[in-house]
PDB file of C-alpha atoms and ligand atoms in Angstrom:
ATOM      1  CA  MET A   1     -35.140 201.748 -99.007  1.00  0.00           C
ATOM      2  CA  GLU A   2     -36.405 203.069 -95.846  1.00  0.00           C
ATOM      3  CA  GLY A   3     -33.395 205.406 -95.516  1.00  0.00           C
ATOM      4  CA  LYS A   4     -32.258 204.062 -92.119  1.00  0.00           C
ATOM      5  CA  SER A   5     -29.282 201.962 -91.777  1.00  0.00           C
ATOM      6  CA  THR A   6     -29.960 198.653 -90.228  1.00  0.00           C
ATOM      7  CA  MET A   7     -27.601 195.914 -88.831  1.00  0.00           C
ATOM      8  CA  PRO A   8     -27.012 193.167 -91.269  1.00  0.00           C
ATOM      9  CA  LYS A   9     -29.286 190.153 -90.585  1.00  0.00           C
ATOM     10  CA  ARG A  10     -27.462 187.160 -89.094  1.00  0.00           C
ATOM     11  CA  ILE A  11     -28.005 183.828 -90.670  1.00  0.00           C
ATOM     12  CA  VAL A  12     -26.665 180.449 -89.239  1.00  0.00           C
ATOM     13  CA  ILE A  13     -26.466 177.477 -91.440  1.00  0.00           C
ATOM     14  CA  ILE A  14     -25.857 174.072 -90.002  1.00  0.00           C
ATOM     15  CA  GLU A  15     -24.567 171.740 -92.715  1.00  0.00           C
ATOM     16  CA  ASP A  16     -21.708 169.348 -92.964  1.00  0.00           C
ATOM     17  CA  GLU A  17     -21.391 169.437 -96.685  1.00  0.00           C
ATOM     18  CA  ALA A  18     -18.566 171.987 -97.610  1.00  0.00           C
ATOM     19  CA  ASP A  19     -19.985 172.572-101.168  1.00  0.00           C
ATOM     20  CA  ILE A  20     -23.419 173.483 -99.919  1.00  0.00           C
ATOM     21  CA  VAL A  21     -22.069 175.769 -97.095  1.00  0.00           C
ATOM     22  CA  GLY A  22     -19.724 177.452 -99.681  1.00  0.00           C
ATOM     23  CA  LEU A  23     -22.559 178.040-102.088  1.00  0.00           C
ATOM     24  CA  VAL A  24     -25.011 179.236 -99.501  1.00  0.00           C
ATOM     25  CA  THR A  25     -22.517 181.536 -97.816  1.00  0.00           C
ATOM     26  CA  HIS A  26     -21.476 183.030-101.003  1.00  0.00           C
ATOM     27  CA  TYR A  27     -24.866 183.893-102.159  1.00  0.00           C
ATOM     28  CA  LEU A  28     -26.160 185.111 -98.887  1.00  0.00           C
ATOM     29  CA  GLU A  29     -23.073 187.351 -98.313  1.00  0.00           C
ATOM     30  CA  LYS A  30     -23.502 188.829-101.639  1.00  0.00           C
ATOM     31  CA  GLU A  31     -26.940 189.958-100.549  1.00  0.00           C
ATOM     32  CA  GLY A  32     -25.505 191.661 -97.390  1.00  0.00           C
ATOM     33  CA  TYR A  33     -26.354 188.907 -94.892  1.00  0.00           C
ATOM     34  CA  ARG A  34     -23.763 187.787 -92.153  1.00  0.00           C
ATOM     35  CA  VAL A  35     -23.410 184.111 -92.326  1.00  0.00           C
ATOM     36  CA  THR A  36     -22.123 181.756 -89.694  1.00  0.00           C
ATOM     37  CA  ALA A  37     -21.605 178.089 -90.674  1.00  0.00           C
ATOM     38  CA  VAL A  38     -21.432 175.218 -88.192  1.00  0.00           C
ATOM     39  CA  ARG A  39     -20.726 171.735 -89.399  1.00  0.00           C
ATOM     40  CA  ASP A  40     -22.092 169.493 -86.681  1.00  0.00           C
ATOM     41  CA  GLY A  41     -25.486 169.359 -85.071  1.00  0.00           C
ATOM     42  CA  ALA A  42     -24.695 169.610 -81.409  1.00  0.00           C
ATOM     43  CA  LYS A  43     -22.337 172.652 -81.900  1.00  0.00           C
ATOM     44  CA  GLY A  44     -24.853 174.251 -84.050  1.00  0.00           C
ATOM     45  CA  LEU A  45     -27.555 174.033 -81.401  1.00  0.00           C
ATOM     46  CA  GLN A  46     -25.125 175.529 -78.824  1.00  0.00           C
ATOM     47  CA  GLN A  47     -24.446 178.367 -81.302  1.00  0.00           C
ATOM     48  CA  ILE A  48     -28.019 179.208 -81.781  1.00  0.00           C
ATOM     49  CA  LYS A  49     -28.851 179.046 -78.067  1.00  0.00           C
ATOM     50  CA  ALA A  50     -25.856 181.209 -77.242  1.00  0.00           C
ATOM     51  CA  GLU A  51     -26.712 183.830 -79.858  1.00  0.00           C
ATOM     52  CA  PRO A  52     -30.014 183.466 -81.579  1.00  0.00           C
ATOM     53  CA  PRO A  53     -29.716 184.430 -85.267  1.00  0.00           C
ATOM     54  CA  ASP A  54     -32.366 186.111 -87.495  1.00  0.00           C
ATOM     55  CA  LEU A  55     -32.756 182.946 -89.521  1.00  0.00           C
ATOM     56  CA  LEU A  56     -31.567 179.394 -89.485  1.00  0.00           C
ATOM     57  CA  ILE A  57     -30.756 177.134 -92.449  1.00  0.00           C
ATOM     58  CA  LEU A  58     -30.694 173.630 -91.271  1.00  0.00           C
ATOM     59  CA  ASP A  59     -29.660 170.390 -93.004  1.00  0.00           C
ATOM     60  CA  ILE A  60     -31.346 167.067 -91.717  1.00  0.00           C
ATOM     61  CA  MET A  61     -28.400 164.750 -92.150  1.00  0.00           C
ATOM     62  CA  LEU A  62     -25.770 165.946 -89.703  1.00  0.00           C
ATOM     63  CA  PRO A  63     -23.051 164.480 -87.402  1.00  0.00           C
ATOM     64  CA  GLU A  64     -23.750 164.506 -83.632  1.00  0.00           C
ATOM     65  CA  MET A  65     -27.464 165.620 -83.787  1.00  0.00           C
ATOM     66  CA  ASP A  66     -29.761 165.527 -86.781  1.00  0.00           C
ATOM     67  CA  GLY A  67     -31.594 168.516 -87.969  1.00  0.00           C
ATOM     68  CA  LEU A  68     -35.126 167.224 -86.996  1.00  0.00           C
ATOM     69  CA  GLU A  69     -33.976 167.059 -83.376  1.00  0.00           C
ATOM     70  CA  ILE A  70     -32.339 170.458 -83.602  1.00  0.00           C
ATOM     71  CA  CYS A  71     -35.582 171.880 -85.002  1.00  0.00           C
ATOM     72  CA  ARG A  72     -37.639 170.330 -82.199  1.00  0.00           C
ATOM     73  CA  ARG A  73     -35.370 171.754 -79.495  1.00  0.00           C
ATOM     74  CA  VAL A  74     -35.234 175.187 -81.131  1.00  0.00           C
ATOM     75  CA  ARG A  75     -38.988 175.371 -81.121  1.00  0.00           C
ATOM     76  CA  ALA A  76     -39.103 174.185 -77.529  1.00  0.00           C
ATOM     77  CA  ASP A  77     -37.220 177.019 -76.333  1.00  0.00           C
ATOM     78  CA  SER A  78     -39.151 180.213 -75.865  1.00  0.00           C
ATOM     79  CA  LYS A  79     -36.133 182.331 -76.809  1.00  0.00           C
ATOM     80  CA  THR A  80     -36.067 180.691 -80.364  1.00  0.00           C
ATOM     81  CA  ALA A  81     -39.738 179.495 -80.606  1.00  0.00           C
ATOM     82  CA  VAL A  82     -40.401 181.744 -83.589  1.00  0.00           C
ATOM     83  CA  LEU A  83     -36.968 181.677 -85.210  1.00  0.00           C
ATOM     84  CA  PRO A  84     -37.482 181.282 -89.122  1.00  0.00           C
ATOM     85  CA  ILE A  85     -36.079 177.981 -90.170  1.00  0.00           C
ATOM     86  CA  ILE A  86     -35.427 176.628 -93.694  1.00  0.00           C
ATOM     87  CA  MET A  87     -34.889 172.982 -93.786  1.00  0.00           C
ATOM     88  CA  LEU A  88     -32.558 171.409 -96.377  1.00  0.00           C
ATOM     89  CA  THR A  89     -33.761 167.983 -97.514  1.00  0.00           C
ATOM     90  CA  ALA A  90     -32.391 165.355 -99.789  1.00  0.00           C
ATOM     91  CA  LYS A  91     -34.076 164.651-102.998  1.00  0.00           C
ATOM     92  CA  GLY A  92     -36.789 162.081-102.709  1.00  0.00           C
ATOM     93  CA  GLU A  93     -36.935 162.172 -98.856  1.00  0.00           C
ATOM     94  CA  GLU A  94     -40.555 163.177 -98.752  1.00  0.00           C
ATOM     95  CA  THR A  95     -40.885 161.845 -95.077  1.00  0.00           C
ATOM     96  CA  ASP A  96     -38.027 164.160 -94.035  1.00  0.00           C
ATOM     97  CA  ARG A  97     -39.755 167.113 -95.497  1.00  0.00           C
ATOM     98  CA  VAL A  98     -43.108 166.384 -93.770  1.00  0.00           C
ATOM     99  CA  VAL A  99     -41.435 165.574 -90.400  1.00  0.00           C
ATOM    100  CA  GLY A 100     -39.525 168.835 -90.709  1.00  0.00           C
ATOM    101  CA  LEU A 101     -42.588 170.798 -91.231  1.00  0.00           C
ATOM    102  CA  GLU A 102     -44.220 169.048 -88.412  1.00  0.00           C
ATOM    103  CA  MET A 103     -41.277 169.736 -86.107  1.00  0.00           C
ATOM    104  CA  GLY A 104     -41.831 173.516 -86.878  1.00  0.00           C
ATOM    105  CA  ALA A 105     -39.678 174.351 -89.875  1.00  0.00           C
ATOM    106  CA  ASP A 106     -41.177 177.308 -91.800  1.00  0.00           C
ATOM    107  CA  ASP A 107     -39.999 176.280 -95.214  1.00  0.00           C
ATOM    108  CA  TYR A 108     -37.815 173.622 -96.951  1.00  0.00           C
ATOM    109  CA  LEU A 109     -35.457 173.289 -99.966  1.00  0.00           C
ATOM    110  CA  THR A 110     -34.764 170.039-101.761  1.00  0.00           C
ATOM    111  CA  LYS A 111     -31.130 169.549-102.779  1.00  0.00           C
ATOM    112  CA  PRO A 112     -30.029 170.422-105.259  1.00  0.00           C
ATOM    113  CA  PHE A 113     -31.620 173.776-105.065  1.00  0.00           C
ATOM    114  CA  SER A 114     -30.845 177.097-106.962  1.00  0.00           C
ATOM    115  CA  PRO A 115     -29.200 179.784-105.054  1.00  0.00           C
ATOM    116  CA  LYS A 116     -31.757 182.303-106.364  1.00  0.00           C
ATOM    117  CA  GLU A 117     -34.487 180.248-104.915  1.00  0.00           C
ATOM    118  CA  LEU A 118     -32.711 180.066-101.466  1.00  0.00           C
ATOM    119  CA  VAL A 119     -32.194 183.837-101.433  1.00  0.00           C
ATOM    120  CA  ALA A 120     -35.821 184.391-102.383  1.00  0.00           C
ATOM    121  CA  ARG A 121     -37.063 182.127 -99.591  1.00  0.00           C
ATOM    122  CA  VAL A 122     -34.720 183.676 -97.021  1.00  0.00           C
ATOM    123  CA  LYS A 123     -35.915 187.207 -97.924  1.00  0.00           C
ATOM    124  CA  ALA A 124     -39.655 186.219 -97.790  1.00  0.00           C
ATOM    125  CA  LEU A 125     -39.172 184.567 -94.378  1.00  0.00           C
ATOM    126  CA  LEU A 126     -37.227 187.535 -93.002  1.00  0.00           C
ATOM    127  CA  ARG A 127     -39.770 190.008 -94.250  1.00  0.00           C
ATOM    128  CA  ARG A 128     -42.533 187.999 -92.545  1.00  0.00           C
ATOM    129  CA  ALA A 129     -40.629 187.874 -89.324  1.00  0.00           C
ATOM    130  CA  GLU A 130     -39.985 191.630 -89.267  1.00  0.00           C
ATOM    131  CA  ARG A 131     -43.624 192.625 -89.620  1.00  0.00           C
ATOM    132  CA  PRO A 132     -45.422 190.541 -87.104  1.00  0.00           C
ATOM    133  CA  GLU A 133     -48.610 192.297 -87.732  1.00  0.00           C
ATOM    134  CA  ALA A 134     -48.395 191.031 -91.297  1.00  0.00           C
ATOM    135  CA  ALA A 135     -48.094 187.536 -89.841  1.00  0.00           C
ATOM    136  CA  PRO A 136     -50.657 187.335 -87.177  1.00  0.00           C
ATOM    137  CA  ASP A 137     -50.769 183.609 -87.396  1.00  0.00           C
ATOM    138  CA  ARG A 138     -48.341 182.817 -84.742  1.00  0.00           C
ATOM    139  CA  HIS A 139     -48.889 183.717 -80.983  1.00  0.00           C
ATOM    140  CA  VAL A 140     -46.156 182.959 -78.480  1.00  0.00           C
ATOM    141  CA  TYR A 141     -46.949 182.852 -74.827  1.00  0.00           C
ATOM    142  CA  GLY A 142     -44.050 181.587 -72.794  1.00  0.00           C
ATOM    143  CA  ASP A 143     -43.493 177.989 -73.832  1.00  0.00           C
ATOM    144  CA  LEU A 144     -46.864 178.005 -75.531  1.00  0.00           C
ATOM    145  CA  VAL A 145     -47.116 178.507 -79.362  1.00  0.00           C
ATOM    146  CA  LEU A 146     -50.464 178.812 -81.307  1.00  0.00           C
ATOM    147  CA  ASP A 147     -50.225 178.732 -85.093  1.00  0.00           C
ATOM    148  CA  SER A 148     -53.409 179.872 -86.750  1.00  0.00           C
ATOM    149  CA  VAL A 149     -52.539 178.919 -90.093  1.00  0.00           C
ATOM    150  CA  ARG A 150     -51.441 175.274 -89.260  1.00  0.00           C
ATOM    151  CA  HIS A 151     -54.292 175.250 -86.656  1.00  0.00           C
ATOM    152  CA  GLU A 152     -51.950 173.805 -84.014  1.00  0.00           C
ATOM    153  CA  VAL A 153     -50.921 174.369 -80.461  1.00  0.00           C
ATOM    154  CA  ARG A 154     -47.595 173.301 -79.084  1.00  0.00           C
ATOM    155  CA  LEU A 155     -46.279 173.384 -75.500  1.00  0.00           C
ATOM    156  CA  LYS A 156     -42.483 173.089 -75.420  1.00  0.00           C
ATOM    157  CA  GLY A 157     -42.657 171.787 -78.959  1.00  0.00           C
ATOM    158  CA  ARG A 158     -45.196 169.053 -78.240  1.00  0.00           C
ATOM    159  CA  GLU A 159     -48.559 169.363 -79.926  1.00  0.00           C
ATOM    160  CA  ILE A 160     -51.570 169.700 -77.813  1.00  0.00           C
ATOM    161  CA  VAL A 161     -54.782 168.427 -79.246  1.00  0.00           C
ATOM    162  CA  LEU A 162     -57.720 171.067 -78.787  1.00  0.00           C
ATOM    163  CA  THR A 163     -61.124 171.055 -80.120  1.00  0.00           C
ATOM    164  CA  ALA A 164     -62.133 173.799 -82.442  1.00  0.00           C
ATOM    165  CA  LYS A 165     -63.800 175.783 -79.877  1.00  0.00           C
ATOM    166  CA  GLU A 166     -60.983 175.483 -77.415  1.00  0.00           C
ATOM    167  CA  PHE A 167     -58.582 176.635 -80.128  1.00  0.00           C
ATOM    168  CA  GLY A 168     -60.754 179.617 -80.958  1.00  0.00           C
ATOM    169  CA  LEU A 169     -60.935 180.630 -77.294  1.00  0.00           C
ATOM    170  CA  LEU A 170     -57.231 180.363 -76.737  1.00  0.00           C
ATOM    171  CA  GLU A 171     -56.641 182.360 -79.874  1.00  0.00           C
ATOM    172  CA  GLN A 172     -58.816 185.157 -78.786  1.00  0.00           C
ATOM    173  CA  LEU A 173     -57.174 185.199 -75.312  1.00  0.00           C
ATOM    174  CA  LEU A 174     -53.692 185.300 -76.860  1.00  0.00           C
ATOM    175  CA  LYS A 175     -54.583 188.077 -79.365  1.00  0.00           C
ATOM    176  CA  ASN A 176     -56.097 190.083 -76.572  1.00  0.00           C
ATOM    177  CA  ARG A 177     -53.802 189.395 -73.677  1.00  0.00           C
ATOM    178  CA  GLY A 178     -54.079 191.864 -70.741  1.00  0.00           C
ATOM    179  CA  ARG A 179     -57.675 192.758 -71.817  1.00  0.00           C
ATOM    180  CA  VAL A 180     -60.958 191.493 -70.425  1.00  0.00           C
ATOM    181  CA  LEU A 181     -63.055 189.552 -72.795  1.00  0.00           C
ATOM    182  CA  THR A 182     -66.657 189.163 -71.785  1.00  0.00           C
ATOM    183  CA  ARG A 183     -68.523 185.955 -72.179  1.00  0.00           C
ATOM    184  CA  ASP A 184     -70.741 187.642 -74.719  1.00  0.00           C
ATOM    185  CA  VAL A 185     -67.728 188.745 -76.785  1.00  0.00           C
ATOM    186  CA  LEU A 186     -66.134 185.242 -76.623  1.00  0.00           C
ATOM    187  CA  LEU A 187     -69.452 183.592 -77.579  1.00  0.00           C
ATOM    188  CA  ASP A 188     -69.811 186.018 -80.514  1.00  0.00           C
ATOM    189  CA  ARG A 189     -66.302 185.518 -81.816  1.00  0.00           C
ATOM    190  CA  VAL A 190     -65.852 181.866 -81.249  1.00  0.00           C
ATOM    191  CA  TRP A 191     -69.286 180.429 -81.578  1.00  0.00           C
ATOM    192  CA  GLY A 192     -70.587 183.015 -84.034  1.00  0.00           C
ATOM    193  CA  TYR A 193     -74.323 182.748 -84.925  1.00  0.00           C
ATOM    194  CA  GLU A 194     -74.591 179.066 -84.383  1.00  0.00           C
ATOM    195  CA  ALA A 195     -75.056 180.405 -80.841  1.00  0.00           C
ATOM    196  CA  ASP A 196     -77.914 178.616 -79.332  1.00  0.00           C
ATOM    197  CA  VAL A 197     -75.290 178.328 -76.568  1.00  0.00           C
ATOM    198  CA  ILE A 198     -75.368 179.935 -73.162  1.00  0.00           C
ATOM    199  CA  SER A 199     -72.647 181.790 -71.576  1.00  0.00           C
ATOM    200  CA  ARG A 200     -71.944 178.881 -69.193  1.00  0.00           C
ATOM    201  CA  THR A 201     -70.554 177.119 -72.266  1.00  0.00           C
ATOM    202  CA  VAL A 202     -67.600 179.551 -72.313  1.00  0.00           C
ATOM    203  CA  ASP A 203     -66.870 178.627 -68.685  1.00  0.00           C
ATOM    204  CA  VAL A 204     -66.781 174.965 -69.429  1.00  0.00           C
ATOM    205  CA  HIS A 205     -64.473 175.456 -72.465  1.00  0.00           C
ATOM    206  CA  ILE A 206     -62.255 177.739 -70.283  1.00  0.00           C
ATOM    207  CA  ARG A 207     -61.950 174.970 -67.708  1.00  0.00           C
ATOM    208  CA  ARG A 208     -60.938 172.395 -70.289  1.00  0.00           C
ATOM    209  CA  LEU A 209     -58.255 174.676 -71.524  1.00  0.00           C
ATOM    210  CA  ARG A 210     -56.901 175.124 -68.006  1.00  0.00           C
ATOM    211  CA  GLU A 211     -56.926 171.355 -67.593  1.00  0.00           C
ATOM    212  CA  LYS A 212     -55.197 170.583 -70.904  1.00  0.00           C
ATOM    213  CA  ILE A 213     -52.549 173.283 -70.602  1.00  0.00           C
ATOM    214  CA  PRO A 214     -51.394 173.620 -66.992  1.00  0.00           C
ATOM    215  CA  LEU A 215     -49.537 176.918 -67.750  1.00  0.00           C
ATOM    216  CA  LEU A 216     -52.946 178.587 -68.293  1.00  0.00           C
ATOM    217  CA  GLU A 217     -54.342 177.597 -64.952  1.00  0.00           C
ATOM    218  CA  ASP A 218     -53.032 180.731 -63.397  1.00  0.00           C
ATOM    219  CA  ALA A 219     -52.508 182.701 -66.552  1.00  0.00           C
ATOM    220  CA  ILE A 220     -56.241 182.929 -67.464  1.00  0.00           C
ATOM    221  CA  ILE A 221     -57.800 185.160 -64.890  1.00  0.00           C
ATOM    222  CA  THR A 222     -61.470 184.863 -64.168  1.00  0.00           C
ATOM    223  CA  VAL A 223     -62.852 188.483 -63.999  1.00  0.00           C
ATOM    224  CA  LYS A 224     -65.883 188.214 -61.693  1.00  0.00           C
ATOM    225  CA  SER A 225     -69.259 188.544 -63.377  1.00  0.00           C
ATOM    226  CA  LEU A 226     -67.626 189.829 -66.577  1.00  0.00           C
ATOM    227  CA  GLY A 227     -65.453 187.126 -68.320  1.00  0.00           C
ATOM    228  CA  TYR A 228     -61.852 186.248 -68.713  1.00  0.00           C
ATOM    229  CA  LYS A 229     -58.396 187.737 -69.451  1.00  0.00           C
ATOM    230  CA  LEU A 230     -54.997 186.409 -70.118  1.00  0.00           C
ATOM    231  CA  LYS A 231     -52.248 187.774 -67.965  1.00  0.00           C
ATOM    232  CA  ASP A 232     -50.039 190.193 -69.926  1.00  0.00           C
ATOM    233  CA  ALA A 233     -46.743 188.249 -69.104  1.00  0.00           C
ATOM    234  CA  GLY A 234     -45.625 185.416 -71.235  1.00  0.00           C
TER     235      GLY A 234
HETATM  236 CA1   CA B   1     -25.526 166.895 -94.378  1.00  0.00          CA
END
């Protein structure tokens, strides 16, 4: 469509049920994707770490290591923290689905699912991953991931509880990394017009962020008499 040839997208499926692997592989290859199937959890995780794919389809019930644990570990690794993941869950296993999404899966399909539905979900997730500006909901900074839609912050996969203002401040810093944000700008964007607050308030909240997330202690730089900036690295 764009007139330039692109490498086929690589998809890894970790699933031990041969029927499902066959079905998924068939339909995805027909769409031009390169599919690698792995049958056990531990090997699957190795494979992803060695060569991160463009998308992961992950079953929950697996030999050696279950899908939830794989999901957690994939999210905890900065190399794969934003890898699109579709979780496969058994019918009726509502808790698996909830835990899966909590562990950081982007989407899920309940077995038995239609191949068309699978292909549609894969395409949608890959499209979102390709245009990060269209999905400004996820900010990665080293081992830290802030998800604006889910309103959560994770460090190495573990959720960190922040107040609404701390969250807003961190979001602003991540969106504008490398740039100085004055106290006034931060007050305006995070506190808005409820602002009977003084600029000292910003300092207090920045201090709390640094305490809660040690990684930020050095990463947030105090720019004398101006405000703050987040170091560009990360
Ligand atoms: Ca299975």
